[in-house]
Short mmCIF file of C-alpha atoms in Angstrom, two decimals:
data_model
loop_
_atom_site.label_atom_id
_atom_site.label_comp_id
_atom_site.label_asym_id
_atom_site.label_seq_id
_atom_site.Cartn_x
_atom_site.Cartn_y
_atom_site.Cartn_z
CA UNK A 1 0.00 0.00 0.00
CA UNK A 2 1.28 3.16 -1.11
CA UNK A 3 2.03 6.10 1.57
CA UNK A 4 -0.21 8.43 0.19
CA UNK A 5 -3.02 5.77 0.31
CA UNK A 6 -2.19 5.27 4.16
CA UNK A 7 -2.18 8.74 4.84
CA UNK A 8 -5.56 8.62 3.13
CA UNK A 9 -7.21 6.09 5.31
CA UNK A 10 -5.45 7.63 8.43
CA UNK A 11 -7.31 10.80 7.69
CA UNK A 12 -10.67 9.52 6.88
CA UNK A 13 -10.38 7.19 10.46
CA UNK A 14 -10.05 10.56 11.84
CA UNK A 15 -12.65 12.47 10.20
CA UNK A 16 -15.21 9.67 11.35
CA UNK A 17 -13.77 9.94 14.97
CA UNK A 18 -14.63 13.52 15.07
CA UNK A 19 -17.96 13.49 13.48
CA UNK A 20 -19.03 10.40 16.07
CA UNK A 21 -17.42 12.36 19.13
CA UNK A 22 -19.43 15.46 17.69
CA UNK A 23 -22.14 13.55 17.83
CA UNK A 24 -22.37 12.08 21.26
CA UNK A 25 -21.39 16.00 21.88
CA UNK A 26 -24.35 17.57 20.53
CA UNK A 27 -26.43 14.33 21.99
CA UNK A 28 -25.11 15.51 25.81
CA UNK A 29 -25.86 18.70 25.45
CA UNK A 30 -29.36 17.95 24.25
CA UNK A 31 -30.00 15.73 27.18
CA UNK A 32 -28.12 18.37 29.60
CA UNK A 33 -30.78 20.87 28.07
CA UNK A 34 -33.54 18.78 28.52
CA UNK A 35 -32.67 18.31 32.21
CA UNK A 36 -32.24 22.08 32.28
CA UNK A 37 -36.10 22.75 31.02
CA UNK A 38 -37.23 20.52 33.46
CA UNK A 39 -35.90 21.69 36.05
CA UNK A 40 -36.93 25.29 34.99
CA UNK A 41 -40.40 24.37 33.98
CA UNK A 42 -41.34 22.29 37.23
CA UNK A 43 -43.84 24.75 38.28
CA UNK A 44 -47.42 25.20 36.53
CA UNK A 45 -47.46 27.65 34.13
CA UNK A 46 -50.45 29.41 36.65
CA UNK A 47 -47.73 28.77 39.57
CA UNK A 48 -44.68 30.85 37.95
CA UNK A 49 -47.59 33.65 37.07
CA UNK A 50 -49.04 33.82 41.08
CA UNK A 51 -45.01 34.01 41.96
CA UNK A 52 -44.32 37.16 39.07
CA UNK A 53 -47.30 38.56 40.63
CA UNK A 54 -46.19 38.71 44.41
CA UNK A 55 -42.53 39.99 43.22
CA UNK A 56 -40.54 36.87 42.07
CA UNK A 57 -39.68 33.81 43.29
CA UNK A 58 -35.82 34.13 42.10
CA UNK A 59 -36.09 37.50 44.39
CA UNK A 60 -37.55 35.93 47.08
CA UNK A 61 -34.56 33.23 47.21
CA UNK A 62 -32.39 36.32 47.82
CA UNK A 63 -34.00 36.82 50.82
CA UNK A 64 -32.11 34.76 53.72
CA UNK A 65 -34.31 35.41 56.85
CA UNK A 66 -37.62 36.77 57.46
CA UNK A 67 -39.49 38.07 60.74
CA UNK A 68 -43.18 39.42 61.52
CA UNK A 69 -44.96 39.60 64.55
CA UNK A 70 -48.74 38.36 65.17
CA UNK A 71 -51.35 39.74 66.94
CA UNK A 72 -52.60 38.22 70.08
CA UNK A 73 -55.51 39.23 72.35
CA UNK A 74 -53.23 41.29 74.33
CA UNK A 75 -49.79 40.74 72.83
CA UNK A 76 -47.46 40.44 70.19
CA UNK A 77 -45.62 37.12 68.86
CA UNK A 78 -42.62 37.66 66.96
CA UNK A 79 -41.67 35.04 64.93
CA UNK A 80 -38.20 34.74 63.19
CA UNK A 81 -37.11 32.39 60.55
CA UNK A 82 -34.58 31.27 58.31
CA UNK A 83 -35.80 30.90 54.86
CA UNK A 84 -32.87 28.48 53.90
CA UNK A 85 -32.68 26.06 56.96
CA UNK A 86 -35.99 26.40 58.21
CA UNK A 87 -35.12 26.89 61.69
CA UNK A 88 -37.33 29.63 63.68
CA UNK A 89 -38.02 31.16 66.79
CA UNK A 90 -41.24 32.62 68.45
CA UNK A 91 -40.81 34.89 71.07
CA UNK A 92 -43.74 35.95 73.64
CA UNK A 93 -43.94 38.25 76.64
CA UNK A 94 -44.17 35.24 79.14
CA UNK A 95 -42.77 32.11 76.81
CA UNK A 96 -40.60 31.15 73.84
CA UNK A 97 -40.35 28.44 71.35
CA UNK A 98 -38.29 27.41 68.14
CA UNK A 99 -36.63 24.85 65.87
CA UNK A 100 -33.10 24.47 66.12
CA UNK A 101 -32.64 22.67 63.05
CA UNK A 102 -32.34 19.35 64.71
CA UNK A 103 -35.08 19.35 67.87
CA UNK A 104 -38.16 21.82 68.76
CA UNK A 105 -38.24 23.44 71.97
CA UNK A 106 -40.13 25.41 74.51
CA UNK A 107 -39.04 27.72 77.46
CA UNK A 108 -42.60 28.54 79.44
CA UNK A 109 -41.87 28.37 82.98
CA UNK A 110 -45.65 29.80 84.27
CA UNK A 111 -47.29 27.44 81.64
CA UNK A 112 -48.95 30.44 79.27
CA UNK A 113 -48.18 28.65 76.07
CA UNK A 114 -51.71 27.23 75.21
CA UNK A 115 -50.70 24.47 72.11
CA UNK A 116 -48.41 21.69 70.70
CA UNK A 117 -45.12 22.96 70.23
CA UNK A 118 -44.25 20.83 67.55
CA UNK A 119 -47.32 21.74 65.58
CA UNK A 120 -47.36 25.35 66.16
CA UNK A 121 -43.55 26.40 65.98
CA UNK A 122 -43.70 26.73 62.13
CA UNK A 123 -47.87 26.87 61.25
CA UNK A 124 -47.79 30.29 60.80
CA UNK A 125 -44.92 30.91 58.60
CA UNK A 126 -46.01 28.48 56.58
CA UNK A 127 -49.50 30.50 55.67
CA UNK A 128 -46.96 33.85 55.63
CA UNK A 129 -44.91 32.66 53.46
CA UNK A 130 -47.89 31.85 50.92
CA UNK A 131 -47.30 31.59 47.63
CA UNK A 132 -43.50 31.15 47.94
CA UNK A 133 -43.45 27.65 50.16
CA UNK A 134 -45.00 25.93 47.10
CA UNK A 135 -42.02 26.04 45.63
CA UNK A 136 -40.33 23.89 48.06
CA UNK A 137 -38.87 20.47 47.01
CA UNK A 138 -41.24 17.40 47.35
CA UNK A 139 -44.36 18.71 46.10
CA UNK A 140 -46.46 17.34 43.07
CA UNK A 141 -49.07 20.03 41.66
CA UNK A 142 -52.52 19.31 39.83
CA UNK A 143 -55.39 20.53 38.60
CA UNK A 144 -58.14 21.41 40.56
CA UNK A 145 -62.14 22.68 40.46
CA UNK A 146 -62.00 26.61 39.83
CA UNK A 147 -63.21 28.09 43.51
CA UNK A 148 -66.41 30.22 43.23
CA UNK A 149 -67.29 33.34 45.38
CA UNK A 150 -69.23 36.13 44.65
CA UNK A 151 -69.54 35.66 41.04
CA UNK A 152 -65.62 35.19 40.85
CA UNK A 153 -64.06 32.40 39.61
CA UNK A 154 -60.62 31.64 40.77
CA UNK A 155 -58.50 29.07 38.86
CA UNK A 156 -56.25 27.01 41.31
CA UNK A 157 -53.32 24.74 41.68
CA UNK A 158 -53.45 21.34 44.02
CA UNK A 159 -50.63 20.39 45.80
CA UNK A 160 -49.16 17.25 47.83
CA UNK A 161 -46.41 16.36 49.00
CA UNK A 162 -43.78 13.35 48.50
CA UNK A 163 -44.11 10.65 51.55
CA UNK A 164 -41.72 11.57 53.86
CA UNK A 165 -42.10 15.26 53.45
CA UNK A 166 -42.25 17.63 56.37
CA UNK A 167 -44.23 16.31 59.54
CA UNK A 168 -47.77 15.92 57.50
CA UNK A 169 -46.74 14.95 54.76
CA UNK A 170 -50.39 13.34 53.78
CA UNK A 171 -51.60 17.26 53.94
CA UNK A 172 -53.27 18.89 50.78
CA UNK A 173 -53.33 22.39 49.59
CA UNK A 174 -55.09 24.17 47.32
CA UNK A 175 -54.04 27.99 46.17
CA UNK A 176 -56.53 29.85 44.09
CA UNK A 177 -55.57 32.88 42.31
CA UNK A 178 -57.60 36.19 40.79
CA UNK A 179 -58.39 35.21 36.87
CA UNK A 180 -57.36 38.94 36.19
CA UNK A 181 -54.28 40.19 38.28
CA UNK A 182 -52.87 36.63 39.43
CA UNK A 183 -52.69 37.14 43.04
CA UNK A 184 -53.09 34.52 45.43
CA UNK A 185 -56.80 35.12 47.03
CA UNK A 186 -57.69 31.87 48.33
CA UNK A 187 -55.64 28.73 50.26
CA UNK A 188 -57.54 25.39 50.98
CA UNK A 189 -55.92 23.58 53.20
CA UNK A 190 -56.56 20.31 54.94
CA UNK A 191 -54.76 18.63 58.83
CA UNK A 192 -53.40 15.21 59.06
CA UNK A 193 -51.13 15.99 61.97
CA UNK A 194 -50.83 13.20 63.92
CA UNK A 195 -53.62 11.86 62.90
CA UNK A 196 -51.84 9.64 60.26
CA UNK A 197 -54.96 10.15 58.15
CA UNK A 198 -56.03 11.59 55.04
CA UNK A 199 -58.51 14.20 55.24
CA UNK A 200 -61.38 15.58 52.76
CA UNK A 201 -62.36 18.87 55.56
CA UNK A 202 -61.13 21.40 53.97
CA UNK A 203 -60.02 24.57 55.62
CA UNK A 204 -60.65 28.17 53.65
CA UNK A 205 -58.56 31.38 53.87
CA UNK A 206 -58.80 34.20 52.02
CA UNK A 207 -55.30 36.46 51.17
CA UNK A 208 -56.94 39.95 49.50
CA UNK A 209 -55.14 42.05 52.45
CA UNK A 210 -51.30 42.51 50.85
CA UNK A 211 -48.35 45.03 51.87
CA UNK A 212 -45.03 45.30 49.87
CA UNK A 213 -42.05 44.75 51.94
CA UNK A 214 -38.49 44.89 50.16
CA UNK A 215 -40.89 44.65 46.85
CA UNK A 216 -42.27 41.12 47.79
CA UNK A 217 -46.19 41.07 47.84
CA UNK A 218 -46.81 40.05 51.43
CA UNK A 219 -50.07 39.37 53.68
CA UNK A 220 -51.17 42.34 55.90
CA UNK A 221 -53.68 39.96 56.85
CA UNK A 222 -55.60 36.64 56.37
CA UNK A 223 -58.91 35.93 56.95
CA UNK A 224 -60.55 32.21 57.52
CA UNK A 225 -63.98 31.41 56.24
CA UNK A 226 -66.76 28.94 57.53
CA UNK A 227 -67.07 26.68 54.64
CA UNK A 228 -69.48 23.57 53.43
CA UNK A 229 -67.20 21.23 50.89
CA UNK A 230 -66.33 24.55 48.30
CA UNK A 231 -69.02 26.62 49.60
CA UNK A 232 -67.67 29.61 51.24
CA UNK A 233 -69.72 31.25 53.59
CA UNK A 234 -69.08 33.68 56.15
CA UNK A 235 -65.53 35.42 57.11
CA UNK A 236 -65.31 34.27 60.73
CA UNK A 237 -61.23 35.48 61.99
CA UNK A 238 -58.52 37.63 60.72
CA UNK A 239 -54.87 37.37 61.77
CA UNK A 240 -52.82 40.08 61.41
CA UNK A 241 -48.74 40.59 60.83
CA UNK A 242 -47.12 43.65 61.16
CA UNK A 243 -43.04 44.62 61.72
CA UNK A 244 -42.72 42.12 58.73
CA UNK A 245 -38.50 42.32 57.64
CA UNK A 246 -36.61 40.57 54.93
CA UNK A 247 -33.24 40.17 55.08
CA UNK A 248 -30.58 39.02 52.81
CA UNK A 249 -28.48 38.04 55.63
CA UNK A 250 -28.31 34.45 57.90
CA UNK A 251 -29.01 35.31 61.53
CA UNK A 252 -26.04 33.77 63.78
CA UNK A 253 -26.33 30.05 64.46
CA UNK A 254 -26.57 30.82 68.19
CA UNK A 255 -29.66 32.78 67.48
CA UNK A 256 -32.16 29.61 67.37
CA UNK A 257 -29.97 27.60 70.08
CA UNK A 258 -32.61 26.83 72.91
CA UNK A 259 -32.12 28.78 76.05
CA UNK A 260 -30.21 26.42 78.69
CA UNK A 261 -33.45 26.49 80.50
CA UNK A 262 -35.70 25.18 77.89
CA UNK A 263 -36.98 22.39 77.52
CA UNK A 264 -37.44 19.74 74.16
CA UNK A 265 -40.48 18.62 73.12
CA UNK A 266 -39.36 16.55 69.92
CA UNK A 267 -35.66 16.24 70.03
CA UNK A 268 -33.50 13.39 67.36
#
């Protein structure tokens, strides 16, 4: 075989290589760009809308901390939480309780604290933090029956979690949203806790009470409704929030450490 001829082959060996490795090239970035759009397009269409509409979702994962206060029949709770670990603190005149990360716990010495601890540390923030904690990971979404109230339709989003997720894992939620301006306006929700049972009672609030803090569409307040099945009736409480603060900073890890004299209710 002649040299040129060699050479010939040798080139043409080559030229096949680099089309095939071009090939599996373009192939893995196709699936990495598939993986991408999945990951980007997780949420319902209707979801990423309600999130634009309350000031972002990638904005709100700037935020690093959040803290409000609740109004009580004669006092203030403030609550403080971090938005990436989810551990939190409540603080009251006459008792205290958080999440350290690891184990709930509860300093009340003259036995004010009227509750369950382990239920109550984090109920609240997670109606606050409405629409935002439906992004969390573990949560399916579906379709759901549009909500009806006084000749209003609102279009909603079901969601449920993955087994395993969070303490009631077997609770539902349902978020309805104005047709026109995409603001969250209603939240079904339904309690398992403890129960270890599925439940079709489901609870109605109603978010049309908003305040913009650091540009993030906030409740002011939130009212719940007496309810049969879908029917909404009458407004029958409102909770209020006020000193509401975002920050793009992590409290110290100290900060939710229990006080030496507390004691835990659900430790690891």
């Amino acid at each position: 075989m002649s040299y040129k001829l060699k050479s010939f082959l040798v080139f043409l060996i080559f030229l096949n290589s680099c089309k095939e490795h071009s090939a599996e090239k373009v192939s893995s970035l196709q699936q990495e760009k598939s993986v991408t759009s999945l990951k980007e397009n997780r949420y319902p269409a209707s979801l990423e809308k309600v999130f634009h509409a309350h000031g972002g979702l990638n904005s709100w994962k700037g935020f690093k901390t959040l803290e409000y206060s609740i109004s009580k029949d004669d006092y203030n709770e403030k609550h403080t939480v971090s938005l990436s670990s989810r551990k939190d603190i409540i603080k009251a005149p006459d008792y205290s309780l958080g999440f350290d990360g690891e184990n709930v716990w509860k300093l009340d010495v003259l036995g004010n604290f009227k509750g369950d601890a382990v239920f109550y540390h984090n109920l609240f923030f997670y109606f606050y933090a409405m629409p935002f904690v439906l992004a969390d990971e573990g949560i399916t979404y579906a379709e759901t029956p549009n909500l009806e109230f006084k000749g209003v339709s609102y279009p909603g989003v079901k969601i449920s979690y993955d087994v395993g997720v969070g303490t009631s894992f077997k609770d539902n939620y349902y978020l309805h949203y104005h047709p026109e301006t995409y603001k969250m306006e209603w939240l079904g929700y339904t309690v398992t806790y403890r129960s270890g049972e599925t439940s079709n009672n489901i609870k109605w609030i109603r978010y049309n009470d908003w305040q913009s803090v650091e540009k993030m569409i906030l409740p002011k307040s939130i009212t719940w409704y007496s309810y049969e099945g879908r029917e909404i009736q009458e407004a029958k409480k409102t909770m209020l929030f006020s000193d509401v603060k975002l920050y793009k900073e992590e409290f110290l890890i100290d900060f939710f450490v229990a006080p030496k004299e507390a004691i835990y209710v659900m430790k690891k």
